[in-house]
Amino acid sequence: MNPFGQNRYHTLNEAYRREYGNKVFKVPLDGGFTCPNRDGRVSKGGCTFCSDDGSGDFAGNACDPIPVQFEEVKTRLHRKWKNADYIAYFQAYSNTYAPVERLRELFEPALQQEGVVGLSIATRPDCLPDDVVDYLAELNERTSLWVELGLQTVHDTTAKKINRGHDYQTFLNGLEKLRRHNIRVCVHIINGLPGETPEMMLDTAREVAKMDIQGIKIHLLHVLKHTPLARQYEKGLLDLMEEDTYISLVCDQLERIPPEVIVHRLTGDGPPDLLIGPLWSRHKMQVLNKIRAELERRDSFQGKKKDEIDGINESTTICKTITT
C-alpha cells in the first residue's frame, strides 16, 4: 500500500513541514572553498562534470560575507515563497575542506541569521578529518544538521573515468565516521555517467539502499560548457540519457530505496547559460510529474521492492509462512 499519497515517495518538503511545522527552503551560500580534486592534493581539474563554480552555480557571491550572501539569496527566493524558515546551505565545492577555525568563521554566522533553523553542508568523503567530524558532531547537538556526501557511483571504474579522486571504500569510511556521531547524511548519486548502463546505475541505488543513510539526491548528468565532460561530448565520446530512460530508471531506483529515507532531489538544475544537454532537463516540473505518473501507472511507490535489497523475496516469505 502506498504510504506517501500523491507523490508516491518521501519528499523533502513534507519532511521539513513535519520537523519544523512550516515551509522551509535552502539558502545556498558560497564559503569560498576549493576541492582536493582541484588544488592538486588529489588531482587537478575536478570531476569531469563539475562547473567552474563547483556545483554552486545558484549560490551567493563568495566575495561577500555570509550575512550579505544570505540576505541577497533569501530575498531572491522570497519572490516564490513569502513565509518560510531557512536552511543555510553550503553547496559549492567541498565545504569541509578547510581548518576547523575557518569552518567556524563561516558556519556560525550562518546559524545566527534570523529564521535559520538548520544547516546543510555538502562535501566529499575524503574531506572528513577527525577534528572536522568532531566539529560537525558539535553542530549536530546545537542545530538541525545534514551533511550531503557525494558518492555519484559505486563503480570504481566509472569513478576513475570522471576523475572522482576517491574510491567506493573511501565513501563508506566517510559515511561511517559521520554516522558514528548520529549525523544525518544525504547521499548524492548521478544517473548517466560515462559508460554506465541502466543496470549499473540501478546497482548504485541497490547499494545505497543498504546503507545507514537518511536522505538521497538522485541527479541527472548534465553536460555543462567549459568542462572536461563537454569536450568528451563534442568528440562523440558520451551519450546523453533520454528522458523516458531516465524516468523509468528513477522509478526503479525509488522502488528499492527504503521508505524512511528522505528524497531530497530526483533531478537537477543546469544553469541555462551553461547547459549543453540533455535539453529536456530544463523542464524540471515536467520531469517530476512524469516520474509520479510512471509510479502511478506501475501502482508503485518508494520502497515497494525494498525486500529485494534485504535479501527476502516474496516467494521465500510465503514458503516460510506455509512451513511454520
CSV table of C-alpha atoms in Angstrom, one decimal:
chain,number,residue,atom,x,y,z
A,1,MET,CA,0.0,0.0,0.0
A,2,ASN,CA,1.3,3.4,-1.0
A,3,PRO,CA,2.1,5.4,2.2
A,4,PHE,CA,3.0,8.7,0.5
A,5,GLY,CA,-0.1,9.9,-1.2
A,6,GLN,CA,0.0,11.7,-4.5
A,7,ASN,CA,3.8,12.0,-4.6
A,8,ARG,CA,4.5,8.3,-4.0
A,9,TYR,CA,7.8,9.0,-2.4
A,10,HIS,CA,9.2,10.6,0.8
A,11,THR,CA,9.6,14.2,-0.2
A,12,LEU,CA,11.9,16.7,1.5
A,13,ASN,CA,9.2,19.3,1.5
A,14,GLU,CA,6.9,17.1,3.6
A,15,ALA,CA,9.8,16.1,5.9
A,16,TYR,CA,10.5,19.7,6.5
A,17,ARG,CA,6.9,20.5,7.3
A,18,ARG,CA,6.7,17.7,9.8
A,19,GLU,CA,10.0,18.7,11.5
A,20,TYR,CA,9.6,22.5,11.6
A,21,GLY,CA,5.8,23.0,11.1
A,22,ASN,CA,6.4,25.4,8.3
A,23,LYS,CA,7.6,25.8,4.8
A,24,VAL,CA,11.4,25.7,4.7
A,25,PHE,CA,13.8,26.4,1.9
A,26,LYS,CA,17.5,26.2,1.4
A,27,VAL,CA,19.6,29.4,1.1
A,28,PRO,CA,22.7,28.4,-1.0
A,29,LEU,CA,25.9,30.0,0.2
A,30,ASP,CA,29.4,30.0,-1.1
A,31,GLY,CA,32.1,29.8,1.6
A,32,GLY,CA,35.0,30.2,-0.9
A,33,PHE,CA,36.1,26.6,-0.6
A,34,THR,CA,38.0,24.6,-3.1
A,35,CYS,CA,38.4,20.8,-3.5
A,36,PRO,CA,41.3,18.4,-3.2
A,37,ASN,CA,40.4,17.2,-6.6
A,38,ARG,CA,41.2,20.7,-8.0
A,39,ASP,CA,44.1,22.1,-5.9
A,40,GLY,CA,46.4,19.2,-6.6
A,41,ARG,CA,46.2,17.4,-3.3
A,42,VAL,CA,44.4,14.5,-5.0
A,43,SER,CA,44.2,15.7,-8.6
A,44,LYS,CA,43.6,18.8,-10.8
A,45,GLY,CA,40.7,19.8,-12.9
A,46,GLY,CA,38.0,18.4,-10.6
A,47,CYS,CA,35.4,15.8,-11.6
A,48,THR,CA,34.8,15.9,-15.3
A,49,PHE,CA,31.2,17.1,-14.9
A,50,CYS,CA,31.8,19.9,-12.4
A,51,SER,CA,31.4,23.5,-13.4
A,52,ASP,CA,33.8,26.3,-12.6
A,53,ASP,CA,31.5,27.2,-9.7
A,54,GLY,CA,31.9,23.7,-8.2
A,55,SER,CA,28.2,22.8,-8.5
A,56,GLY,CA,27.3,26.0,-6.6
A,57,ASP,CA,26.0,27.8,-9.7
A,58,PHE,CA,23.0,29.2,-7.8
A,59,ALA,CA,24.8,30.2,-4.6
A,60,GLY,CA,25.7,33.6,-3.3
A,61,ASN,CA,28.9,35.5,-4.2
A,62,ALA,CA,31.9,34.1,-2.4
A,63,CYS,CA,33.4,37.6,-2.2
A,64,ASP,CA,30.6,38.7,0.1
A,65,PRO,CA,30.4,37.9,3.8
A,66,ILE,CA,28.0,35.2,4.8
A,67,PRO,CA,25.3,37.5,6.2
A,68,VAL,CA,25.3,39.6,3.0
A,69,GLN,CA,25.1,36.4,0.8
A,70,PHE,CA,22.3,35.1,3.0
A,71,GLU,CA,20.2,38.3,2.7
A,72,GLU,CA,20.7,38.5,-1.0
A,73,VAL,CA,19.8,34.9,-1.8
A,74,LYS,CA,16.9,34.9,0.7
A,75,THR,CA,15.4,38.0,-0.8
A,76,ARG,CA,15.6,36.4,-4.3
A,77,LEU,CA,13.9,33.2,-3.1
A,78,HIS,CA,11.2,35.0,-1.2
A,79,ARG,CA,9.7,36.0,-4.6
A,80,LYS,CA,8.5,32.4,-4.8
A,81,TRP,CA,7.9,31.7,-1.1
A,82,LYS,CA,6.7,34.6,1.1
A,83,ASN,CA,6.6,33.0,4.5
A,84,ALA,CA,9.2,30.4,5.3
A,85,ASP,CA,12.1,29.3,7.5
A,86,TYR,CA,15.6,28.7,6.2
A,87,ILE,CA,18.3,26.1,6.0
A,88,ALA,CA,21.8,27.6,5.4
A,89,TYR,CA,23.2,25.5,2.6
A,90,PHE,CA,26.9,25.4,1.9
A,91,GLN,CA,26.9,23.9,-1.5
A,92,ALA,CA,29.8,25.0,-3.7
A,93,TYR,CA,32.9,22.7,-3.8
A,94,SER,CA,33.9,20.7,-0.7
A,95,ASN,CA,32.6,22.5,2.4
A,96,THR,CA,34.6,20.8,5.0
A,97,TYR,CA,37.9,21.2,3.1
A,98,ALA,CA,39.4,23.8,5.5
A,99,PRO,CA,40.8,24.0,9.1
A,100,VAL,CA,38.1,23.9,11.8
A,101,GLU,CA,38.8,27.5,12.6
A,102,ARG,CA,37.8,28.6,9.1
A,103,LEU,CA,34.7,26.4,9.2
A,104,ARG,CA,33.6,28.1,12.4
A,105,GLU,CA,34.1,31.5,10.8
A,106,LEU,CA,31.6,30.5,8.1
A,107,PHE,CA,29.1,28.2,9.7
A,108,GLU,CA,28.5,30.1,12.9
A,109,PRO,CA,27.4,33.4,11.2
A,110,ALA,CA,25.0,31.4,9.0
A,111,LEU,CA,23.4,29.9,12.0
A,112,GLN,CA,22.9,33.4,13.6
A,113,GLN,CA,20.8,34.7,10.7
A,114,GLU,CA,17.1,35.3,11.6
A,115,GLY,CA,14.9,32.4,10.6
A,116,VAL,CA,17.6,29.8,10.1
A,117,VAL,CA,16.5,26.5,11.6
A,118,GLY,CA,19.3,24.3,10.3
A,119,LEU,CA,22.5,23.8,8.3
A,120,SER,CA,23.2,21.6,5.3
A,121,ILE,CA,26.9,21.1,4.3
A,122,ALA,CA,27.9,19.4,1.0
A,123,THR,CA,31.3,17.7,0.9
A,124,ARG,CA,33.4,14.8,-0.2
A,125,PRO,CA,34.1,11.7,1.9
A,126,ASP,CA,37.9,12.3,1.7
A,127,CYS,CA,37.4,15.7,3.4
A,128,LEU,CA,36.4,14.5,6.8
A,129,PRO,CA,39.4,14.5,9.2
A,130,ASP,CA,38.7,13.7,12.8
A,131,ASP,CA,38.7,17.3,14.1
A,132,VAL,CA,36.3,18.4,11.4
A,133,VAL,CA,34.0,15.5,12.2
A,134,ASP,CA,34.2,16.5,15.9
A,135,TYR,CA,33.0,20.0,15.0
A,136,LEU,CA,30.2,18.6,12.9
A,137,ALA,CA,29.2,16.5,15.9
A,138,GLU,CA,29.1,19.6,18.0
A,139,LEU,CA,26.9,21.4,15.4
A,140,ASN,CA,24.7,18.4,15.3
A,141,GLU,CA,24.0,18.9,19.1
A,142,ARG,CA,23.1,22.5,18.5
A,143,THR,CA,21.1,22.6,15.3
A,144,SER,CA,19.4,20.5,12.7
A,145,LEU,CA,22.3,19.3,10.6
A,146,TRP,CA,22.6,17.5,7.3
A,147,VAL,CA,25.8,16.5,5.6
A,148,GLU,CA,25.4,15.9,1.9
A,149,LEU,CA,28.0,13.4,0.9
A,150,GLY,CA,29.0,12.9,-2.8
A,151,LEU,CA,29.1,9.3,-4.0
A,152,GLN,CA,27.9,9.5,-7.6
A,153,THR,CA,28.5,5.8,-8.3
A,154,VAL,CA,29.6,2.6,-6.5
A,155,HIS,CA,31.6,1.6,-9.6
A,156,ASP,CA,35.3,2.4,-9.2
A,157,THR,CA,35.9,2.1,-13.0
A,158,THR,CA,33.4,4.9,-13.5
A,159,ALA,CA,34.9,6.9,-10.7
A,160,LYS,CA,38.2,6.9,-12.5
A,161,LYS,CA,36.6,7.9,-15.8
A,162,ILE,CA,35.1,11.0,-14.2
A,163,ASN,CA,38.3,11.8,-12.2
A,164,ARG,CA,36.4,11.4,-8.9
A,165,GLY,CA,39.7,11.1,-7.0
A,166,HIS,CA,38.5,8.6,-4.4
A,167,ASP,CA,37.1,5.0,-4.4
A,168,TYR,CA,34.0,3.5,-3.0
A,169,GLN,CA,35.6,2.3,0.2
A,170,THR,CA,36.7,5.9,1.0
A,171,PHE,CA,33.0,6.9,0.7
A,172,LEU,CA,32.0,4.0,3.1
A,173,ASN,CA,34.7,5.1,5.6
A,174,GLY,CA,33.5,8.7,5.5
A,175,LEU,CA,29.8,7.7,5.9
A,176,GLU,CA,30.7,5.6,8.9
A,177,LYS,CA,32.6,8.5,10.6
A,178,LEU,CA,29.5,10.7,10.3
A,179,ARG,CA,27.0,8.1,11.4
A,180,ARG,CA,29.2,7.3,14.5
A,181,HIS,CA,28.0,10.7,15.7
A,182,ASN,CA,24.4,10.3,14.6
A,183,ILE,CA,24.9,13.0,11.9
A,184,ARG,CA,22.2,12.8,9.2
A,185,VAL,CA,23.6,12.0,5.8
A,186,CYS,CA,22.2,12.7,2.3
A,187,VAL,CA,24.0,10.7,-0.4
A,188,HIS,CA,24.3,12.1,-3.9
A,189,ILE,CA,24.2,9.7,-6.9
A,190,ILE,CA,24.3,10.6,-10.6
A,191,ASN,CA,22.5,8.8,-13.4
A,192,GLY,CA,24.0,8.9,-16.9
A,193,LEU,CA,27.7,8.8,-16.1
A,194,PRO,CA,30.0,7.8,-19.0
A,195,GLY,CA,29.9,4.1,-19.8
A,196,GLU,CA,27.3,3.2,-17.3
A,197,THR,CA,24.3,1.1,-18.3
A,198,PRO,CA,20.9,1.5,-16.5
A,199,GLU,CA,21.6,-1.8,-14.7
A,200,MET,CA,24.9,-0.3,-13.3
A,201,MET,CA,23.0,2.8,-12.2
A,202,LEU,CA,20.4,0.6,-10.5
A,203,ASP,CA,23.2,-1.3,-8.8
A,204,THR,CA,24.3,2.0,-7.3
A,205,ALA,CA,20.8,2.6,-5.9
A,206,ARG,CA,20.7,-1.0,-4.6
A,207,GLU,CA,24.0,-0.5,-2.7
A,208,VAL,CA,22.9,2.9,-1.3
A,209,ALA,CA,19.6,1.3,-0.1
A,210,LYS,CA,21.7,-1.0,2.2
A,211,MET,CA,23.4,2.0,3.8
A,212,ASP,CA,22.7,3.7,7.1
A,213,ILE,CA,21.6,7.0,5.4
A,214,GLN,CA,18.7,9.4,6.0
A,215,GLY,CA,18.5,11.1,2.6
A,216,ILE,CA,19.3,10.7,-1.1
A,217,LYS,CA,19.7,13.0,-4.0
A,218,ILE,CA,19.3,11.5,-7.5
A,219,HIS,CA,20.9,13.7,-10.2
A,220,LEU,CA,20.8,13.6,-13.9
A,221,LEU,CA,24.2,14.0,-15.5
A,222,HIS,CA,24.4,17.5,-17.1
A,223,VAL,CA,26.9,18.4,-19.7
A,224,LEU,CA,28.0,22.0,-19.0
A,225,LYS,CA,30.1,24.3,-21.1
A,226,HIS,CA,33.8,24.6,-20.2
A,227,THR,CA,34.1,21.2,-18.5
A,228,PRO,CA,36.1,18.1,-19.5
A,229,LEU,CA,32.8,16.3,-20.0
A,230,ALA,CA,31.8,18.9,-22.6
A,231,ARG,CA,34.9,18.2,-24.5
A,232,GLN,CA,34.2,14.5,-24.4
A,233,TYR,CA,30.7,15.1,-25.6
A,234,GLU,CA,31.9,17.3,-28.5
A,235,LYS,CA,34.2,14.4,-29.6
A,236,GLY,CA,31.3,12.0,-29.6
A,237,LEU,CA,32.5,10.1,-26.6
A,238,LEU,CA,29.4,10.5,-24.5
A,239,ASP,CA,25.7,9.6,-25.0
A,240,LEU,CA,23.2,11.6,-23.1
A,241,MET,CA,20.3,9.9,-21.3
A,242,GLU,CA,16.9,10.0,-23.0
A,243,GLU,CA,14.0,11.4,-20.9
A,244,ASP,CA,12.0,8.2,-20.9
A,245,THR,CA,15.0,6.1,-19.9
A,246,TYR,CA,15.7,8.4,-17.0
A,247,ILE,CA,12.2,8.4,-15.7
A,248,SER,CA,11.9,4.6,-15.8
A,249,LEU,CA,15.3,4.3,-14.1
A,250,VAL,CA,14.5,6.7,-11.3
A,251,CYS,CA,11.2,4.8,-10.6
A,252,ASP,CA,13.2,1.5,-10.5
A,253,GLN,CA,15.6,3.2,-8.0
A,254,LEU,CA,12.9,4.6,-5.8
A,255,GLU,CA,11.2,1.2,-5.6
A,256,ARG,CA,14.4,-0.1,-3.8
A,257,ILE,CA,15.1,2.9,-1.5
A,258,PRO,CA,13.7,2.3,2.0
A,259,PRO,CA,10.6,4.4,2.7
A,260,GLU,CA,12.1,6.1,5.7
A,261,VAL,CA,14.9,7.7,3.5
A,262,ILE,CA,14.0,11.3,2.6
A,263,VAL,CA,14.3,12.1,-1.1
A,264,HIS,CA,16.0,15.5,-1.4
A,265,ARG,CA,16.1,15.6,-5.2
A,266,LEU,CA,15.0,13.5,-8.2
A,267,THR,CA,16.6,15.6,-11.0
A,268,GLY,CA,19.0,18.5,-11.2
A,269,ASP,CA,19.2,22.1,-12.4
A,270,GLY,CA,21.7,23.0,-15.1
A,271,PRO,CA,22.4,26.7,-15.4
A,272,PRO,CA,20.6,27.7,-18.7
A,273,ASP,CA,23.6,29.7,-20.0
A,274,LEU,CA,26.0,26.7,-19.4
A,275,LEU,CA,23.7,23.7,-20.2
A,276,ILE,CA,24.6,21.7,-23.3
A,277,GLY,CA,22.4,18.8,-22.6
A,278,PRO,CA,20.2,16.9,-22.0
A,279,LEU,CA,18.0,19.8,-23.0
A,280,TRP,CA,14.8,18.1,-21.8
A,281,SER,CA,16.1,18.5,-18.3
A,282,ARG,CA,15.2,22.2,-18.5
A,283,HIS,CA,11.6,21.3,-17.8
A,284,LYS,CA,12.1,20.2,-14.3
A,285,MET,CA,8.4,20.1,-13.2
A,286,GLN,CA,7.5,18.1,-16.3
A,287,VAL,CA,10.1,15.5,-15.4
A,288,LEU,CA,8.9,15.3,-11.8
A,289,ASN,CA,5.3,15.0,-13.0
A,290,LYS,CA,6.3,12.2,-15.4
A,291,ILE,CA,8.1,10.3,-12.6
A,292,ARG,CA,4.9,10.5,-10.4
A,293,ALA,CA,2.8,9.4,-13.4
A,294,GLU,CA,5.0,6.4,-14.0
A,295,LEU,CA,4.9,5.3,-10.4
A,296,GLU,CA,1.1,5.6,-10.5
A,297,ARG,CA,1.0,3.6,-13.8
A,298,ARG,CA,3.0,0.9,-12.1
A,299,ASP,CA,0.9,1.1,-8.9
A,300,SER,CA,4.2,1.6,-7.2
A,301,PHE,CA,6.0,3.8,-4.6
A,302,GLN,CA,9.3,4.3,-2.8
A,303,GLY,CA,10.3,1.1,-1.0
A,304,LYS,CA,7.9,-1.2,-2.7
A,305,LYS,CA,10.7,-3.5,-3.7
A,306,LYS,CA,13.0,-3.0,-0.7
A,307,ASP,CA,12.7,-6.6,0.3
A,308,GLU,CA,14.8,-7.3,-2.8
A,309,ILE,CA,17.6,-5.4,-1.0
A,310,ASP,CA,17.0,-7.1,2.3
A,311,GLY,CA,17.6,-10.5,0.5
A,312,ILE,CA,14.0,-11.5,1.2
A,313,ASN,CA,11.8,-12.2,-1.8
A,314,GLU,CA,8.1,-12.7,-1.7
A,315,SER,CA,8.2,-16.4,-2.6
A,316,THR,CA,10.7,-17.1,0.3
A,317,THR,CA,8.4,-15.3,2.7
A,318,ILE,CA,5.4,-17.3,1.5
A,319,CYS,CA,7.3,-20.6,1.9
A,320,LYS,CA,8.3,-19.7,5.4
A,321,THR,CA,4.7,-18.8,6.3
A,322,ILE,CA,3.4,-22.1,4.9
A,323,THR,CA,6.1,-24.3,6.6
A,324,THR,CA,5.6,-22.7,10.0
